[in-house]
Amino acid sequence: MSKPIIGFIGLGLMGGNMVENLQKRGFEVIVMDLNQDAVDAVLARGNASQAKSPKELAEKSDIVQLCLTTSAVVEKIVYSEDGILAGIKEGSVLIDFGTSIPASTQKIGAALAEKGAGMIDAPLGRTPAHAKDGLLNIMAAGDKATFDKYESMLKEQGENVFYLGKLGAGHTTKLINNFMGMTTVTAMSQAFAAAELAGVDRAQLYDIMSSGPSNSPFMKFCKNYAVDGVSDLGFSINNANKDLGYFVQMVSDLGSRSLVAEGTSTCLQAAVDAGMGNGNVPEIFDYFVKLKK
């Protein structure tokens, strides 16, 4: 039985490695990205082609996959005149591996359903290195029949594939996860900054905090930067800021409000405004140390 043709848009560090994994597994891929060098790297590995538009990519693919930066970018690629919606085939599916606003995902899913196509939101856990080997964690959601049909495809890309329910539940879970993680890192970085400002030994503070229930891998990432000067979390302040903004929006769409997330979002946005967005999240320690009342 022949393998489906995969159309893939978004060849950043994660997406590019995901496509390389697909190629190693014998899939034909059709790709698009603003970075032509990233496209050329895919083409050089063979069994690949480049689409001129999302519409063309969707017309030629059995499965369309996205690994993009924002909901706004996803909506543009889906809804534009030469977008995915204009070209996707009946019986096909759109799989969104990015982190998006759940309400946007559900809106896109409804539009695709009118064309006889399905949608799975499938945000990712783990690193680009895991992506290259097909070992990602995938938080998948959507119509159960659609998930069952494409579960084997997802398992080509993820070691652990979780089914979370109706469309949007994957993006909801990812945003909750990132809200918890990035709020924790922001708070712990503030704690180390307060120690620095007060003249308390930061290494001793870590020894004390890590000997109790506050200990966590996130605390270790914060200590690595605030105490040892090593920035190794691998998740940027820009990305954290985007995800916290999406979490705030999601909670608002649910008819509620998250004061905690708003506080974290304010801190992250301030660090971005200070030109620190490309740094890893624990580097917000520097922002807190320099912050004046």
CSV table of N, CA and C in Angstrom, one decimal, residues 83-162:
chain,number,residue,atom,x,y,z
A,83,GLY,N,-5.4,29.9,-0.7
A,83,GLY,CA,-5.0,29.2,0.6
A,83,GLY,C,-5.5,27.7,0.6
A,84,ILE,N,-5.2,27.1,1.7
A,84,ILE,CA,-5.5,25.7,1.9
A,84,ILE,C,-7.0,25.4,1.6
A,85,LEU,N,-7.9,26.2,2.2
A,85,LEU,CA,-9.3,25.9,2.0
A,85,LEU,C,-9.7,25.9,0.6
A,86,ALA,N,-9.1,26.7,-0.2
A,86,ALA,CA,-9.4,26.7,-1.7
A,86,ALA,C,-9.0,25.4,-2.4
A,87,GLY,N,-8.0,24.7,-1.8
A,87,GLY,CA,-7.4,23.6,-2.6
A,87,GLY,C,-7.6,22.2,-1.9
A,88,ILE,N,-8.0,22.2,-0.7
A,88,ILE,CA,-7.9,20.9,0.0
A,88,ILE,C,-9.0,19.9,-0.6
A,89,LYS,N,-8.6,18.7,-0.6
A,89,LYS,CA,-9.5,17.6,-1.2
A,89,LYS,C,-10.5,17.1,-0.2
A,90,GLU,N,-11.6,16.7,-0.7
A,90,GLU,CA,-12.6,16.0,0.1
A,90,GLU,C,-12.0,14.7,0.6
A,91,GLY,N,-12.2,14.4,1.9
A,91,GLY,CA,-11.6,13.2,2.5
A,91,GLY,C,-10.2,13.4,3.0
A,92,SER,N,-9.6,14.6,2.8
A,92,SER,CA,-8.3,14.9,3.3
A,92,SER,C,-8.3,15.4,4.7
A,93,VAL,N,-7.2,15.8,5.3
A,93,VAL,CA,-7.2,16.3,6.6
A,93,VAL,C,-6.1,17.4,6.7
A,94,LEU,N,-6.3,18.4,7.6
A,94,LEU,CA,-5.3,19.4,8.0
A,94,LEU,C,-4.9,19.1,9.4
A,95,ILE,N,-3.6,18.9,9.6
A,95,ILE,CA,-3.1,18.7,11.0
A,95,ILE,C,-2.2,19.9,11.3
A,96,ASP,N,-2.6,20.6,12.4
A,96,ASP,CA,-1.9,21.8,12.9
A,96,ASP,C,-1.1,21.4,14.1
A,97,PHE,N,0.3,21.4,13.9
A,97,PHE,CA,1.2,21.0,14.9
A,97,PHE,C,1.6,22.2,15.7
A,98,GLY,N,1.2,23.4,15.3
A,98,GLY,CA,1.6,24.6,16.1
A,98,GLY,C,0.8,24.8,17.3
A,99,THR,N,1.1,25.9,18.0
A,99,THR,CA,0.3,26.3,19.2
A,99,THR,C,-0.6,27.5,18.8
A,100,SER,N,-1.9,27.2,18.8
A,100,SER,CA,-2.9,28.2,18.3
A,100,SER,C,-4.0,28.4,19.3
A,101,ILE,N,-4.8,29.4,19.0
A,101,ILE,CA,-5.9,29.8,19.9
A,101,ILE,C,-7.0,28.7,19.6
A,102,PRO,N,-7.6,28.0,20.6
A,102,PRO,CA,-8.5,27.0,20.3
A,102,PRO,C,-9.8,27.5,19.5
A,103,ALA,N,-10.3,28.7,19.8
A,103,ALA,CA,-11.4,29.2,19.1
A,103,ALA,C,-11.1,29.3,17.6
A,104,SER,N,-9.9,29.7,17.3
A,104,SER,CA,-9.5,29.8,15.9
A,104,SER,C,-9.5,28.4,15.2
A,105,THR,N,-8.9,27.5,15.9
A,105,THR,CA,-8.8,26.1,15.5
A,105,THR,C,-10.2,25.5,15.2
A,106,GLN,N,-11.2,25.8,16.1
A,106,GLN,CA,-12.5,25.3,15.9
A,106,GLN,C,-13.2,25.9,14.7
A,107,LYS,N,-12.9,27.2,14.5
A,107,LYS,CA,-13.5,27.9,13.3
A,107,LYS,C,-13.0,27.3,12.0
A,108,ILE,N,-11.7,27.1,12.0
A,108,ILE,CA,-11.1,26.5,10.8
A,108,ILE,C,-11.6,25.1,10.5
A,109,GLY,N,-11.8,24.3,11.6
A,109,GLY,CA,-12.3,23.0,11.5
A,109,GLY,C,-13.7,22.9,10.9
A,110,ALA,N,-14.5,23.9,11.3
A,110,ALA,CA,-15.9,24.0,10.7
A,110,ALA,C,-15.8,24.3,9.3
A,111,ALA,N,-14.9,25.2,8.8
A,111,ALA,CA,-14.8,25.6,7.4
A,111,ALA,C,-14.3,24.4,6.6
A,112,LEU,N,-13.4,23.6,7.1
A,112,LEU,CA,-12.9,22.5,6.4
A,112,LEU,C,-14.0,21.4,6.3
A,113,ALA,N,-14.8,21.2,7.3
A,113,ALA,CA,-15.9,20.2,7.3
A,113,ALA,C,-16.8,20.5,6.2
A,114,GLU,N,-17.1,21.8,5.9
A,114,GLU,CA,-18.0,22.2,4.8
A,114,GLU,C,-17.4,21.7,3.4
A,115,LYS,N,-16.1,21.5,3.4
A,115,LYS,CA,-15.4,21.1,2.2
A,115,LYS,C,-15.2,19.5,2.2
A,116,GLY,N,-15.7,18.9,3.2
A,116,GLY,CA,-15.6,17.4,3.3
A,116,GLY,C,-14.2,17.0,3.8
A,117,ALA,N,-13.5,17.9,4.4
A,117,ALA,CA,-12.1,17.6,4.9
A,117,ALA,C,-12.2,17.6,6.5
A,118,GLY,N,-11.2,17.0,7.1
A,118,GLY,CA,-11.1,16.9,8.5
A,118,GLY,C,-10.0,17.8,9.1
A,119,MET,N,-9.9,17.9,10.4
A,119,MET,CA,-8.9,18.6,11.0
A,119,MET,C,-8.5,18.0,12.3
A,120,ILE,N,-7.2,18.0,12.6
A,120,ILE,CA,-6.7,17.5,13.9
A,120,ILE,C,-5.7,18.6,14.4
A,121,ASP,N,-6.0,19.1,15.6
A,121,ASP,CA,-5.0,20.0,16.3
A,121,ASP,C,-4.1,19.1,17.1
A,122,ALA,N,-2.8,19.3,16.9
A,122,ALA,CA,-1.8,18.3,17.4
A,122,ALA,C,-0.5,19.0,17.9
A,123,PRO,N,-0.6,19.9,18.8
A,123,PRO,CA,0.6,20.6,19.3
A,123,PRO,C,1.6,19.6,19.9
A,124,LEU,N,2.8,20.1,20.0
A,124,LEU,CA,3.9,19.2,20.2
A,124,LEU,C,4.6,19.4,21.6
A,125,GLY,N,5.2,18.3,22.1
A,125,GLY,CA,6.1,18.4,23.2
A,125,GLY,C,7.4,17.8,22.8
A,126,ARG,N,8.4,18.1,23.6
A,126,ARG,CA,9.8,17.6,23.3
A,126,ARG,C,10.5,18.6,22.4
A,127,THR,N,11.6,18.2,21.8
A,127,THR,CA,12.6,19.1,21.2
A,127,THR,C,12.7,18.8,19.7
A,128,PRO,N,13.3,19.7,18.9
A,128,PRO,CA,13.6,19.5,17.5
A,128,PRO,C,14.5,18.2,17.3
A,129,ALA,N,15.3,17.8,18.2
A,129,ALA,CA,16.1,16.6,18.1
A,129,ALA,C,15.2,15.4,18.1
A,130,HIS,N,14.1,15.4,19.0
A,130,HIS,CA,13.1,14.3,19.0
A,130,HIS,C,12.3,14.3,17.7
A,131,ALA,N,12.1,15.5,17.1
A,131,ALA,CA,11.3,15.6,15.9
A,131,ALA,C,12.1,14.9,14.7
A,132,LYS,N,13.4,15.0,14.7
A,132,LYS,CA,14.2,14.4,13.6
A,132,LYS,C,14.1,12.9,13.7
A,133,ASP,N,13.8,12.3,14.9
A,133,ASP,CA,13.8,10.9,15.0
A,133,ASP,C,12.3,10.4,15.2
A,134,GLY,N,11.3,11.2,15.0
A,134,GLY,CA,9.9,10.8,15.1
A,134,GLY,C,9.6,10.5,16.6
A,135,LEU,N,10.1,11.2,17.5
A,135,LEU,CA,9.9,10.8,19.0
A,135,LEU,C,9.3,11.9,19.7
A,136,LEU,N,8.5,12.7,19.1
A,136,LEU,CA,7.8,13.8,19.7
A,136,LEU,C,6.6,13.3,20.6
A,137,ASN,N,6.2,14.2,21.5
A,137,ASN,CA,4.9,14.0,22.2
A,137,ASN,C,3.9,14.8,21.5
A,138,ILE,N,2.8,14.2,21.1
A,138,ILE,CA,1.8,14.8,20.3
A,138,ILE,C,0.4,14.8,21.0
A,139,MET,N,-0.1,16.0,21.3
A,139,MET,CA,-1.4,16.2,22.0
A,139,MET,C,-2.5,16.4,20.9
A,140,ALA,N,-3.1,15.3,20.5
A,140,ALA,CA,-4.0,15.4,19.3
A,140,ALA,C,-5.5,15.5,19.8
A,141,ALA,N,-6.2,16.2,19.0
A,141,ALA,CA,-7.7,16.3,19.2
A,141,ALA,C,-8.4,16.5,17.9
A,142,GLY,N,-9.7,16.2,18.0
A,142,GLY,CA,-10.5,16.3,16.8
A,142,GLY,C,-11.6,15.2,16.8
A,143,ASP,N,-12.4,15.2,15.7
A,143,ASP,CA,-13.3,14.1,15.6
A,143,ASP,C,-12.7,12.7,15.7
A,144,LYS,N,-13.3,11.9,16.5
A,144,LYS,CA,-12.6,10.6,16.9
A,144,LYS,C,-12.4,9.7,15.6
A,145,ALA,N,-13.3,9.7,14.7
A,145,ALA,CA,-13.2,9.0,13.5
A,145,ALA,C,-12.0,9.5,12.7
A,146,THR,N,-11.8,10.8,12.6
A,146,THR,CA,-10.7,11.4,11.9
A,146,THR,C,-9.4,11.0,12.6
A,147,PHE,N,-9.4,11.1,13.9
A,147,PHE,CA,-8.2,10.8,14.7
A,147,PHE,C,-7.8,9.3,14.4
A,148,ASP,N,-8.8,8.4,14.5
A,148,ASP,CA,-8.5,7.0,14.3
A,148,ASP,C,-7.9,6.7,12.9
A,149,LYS,N,-8.4,7.5,11.9
A,149,LYS,CA,-8.0,7.3,10.5
A,149,LYS,C,-6.5,7.7,10.4
A,150,TYR,N,-6.1,8.7,11.1
A,150,TYR,CA,-4.7,9.3,10.9
A,150,TYR,C,-3.8,9.0,12.1
A,151,GLU,N,-4.2,8.2,13.1
A,151,GLU,CA,-3.4,8.0,14.2
A,151,GLU,C,-2.1,7.3,13.8
A,152,SER,N,-2.1,6.4,12.9
A,152,SER,CA,-0.9,5.7,12.4
A,152,SER,C,0.1,6.8,11.8
A,153,MET,N,-0.4,7.8,11.2
A,153,MET,CA,0.4,8.8,10.6
A,153,MET,C,1.1,9.6,11.7
A,154,LEU,N,0.3,9.9,12.7
A,154,LEU,CA,0.9,10.7,13.8
A,154,LEU,C,1.9,9.9,14.5
A,155,LYS,N,1.8,8.6,14.6
A,155,LYS,CA,2.8,7.7,15.3
A,155,LYS,C,4.1,7.6,14.4
A,156,GLU,N,4.0,8.0,13.2
A,156,GLU,CA,5.3,8.1,12.4
A,156,GLU,C,6.1,9.3,12.9
A,157,GLN,N,5.4,10.3,13.6
A,157,GLN,CA,6.1,11.5,13.9
A,157,GLN,C,6.2,11.7,15.5
A,158,GLY,N,5.5,10.9,16.2
A,158,GLY,CA,5.5,11.0,17.7
A,158,GLY,C,5.7,9.7,18.4
A,159,GLU,N,6.5,9.6,19.4
A,159,GLU,CA,6.6,8.4,20.2
A,159,GLU,C,5.4,8.2,21.1
A,160,ASN,N,4.9,9.3,21.6
A,160,ASN,CA,3.7,9.3,22.4
A,160,ASN,C,2.6,10.2,21.8
A,161,VAL,N,1.5,9.6,21.4
A,161,VAL,CA,0.4,10.3,20.8
A,161,VAL,C,-0.8,10.2,21.7
A,162,PHE,N,-1.2,11.3,22.3
A,162,PHE,CA,-2.4,11.4,23.2
A,162,PHE,C,-3.6,11.9,22.5
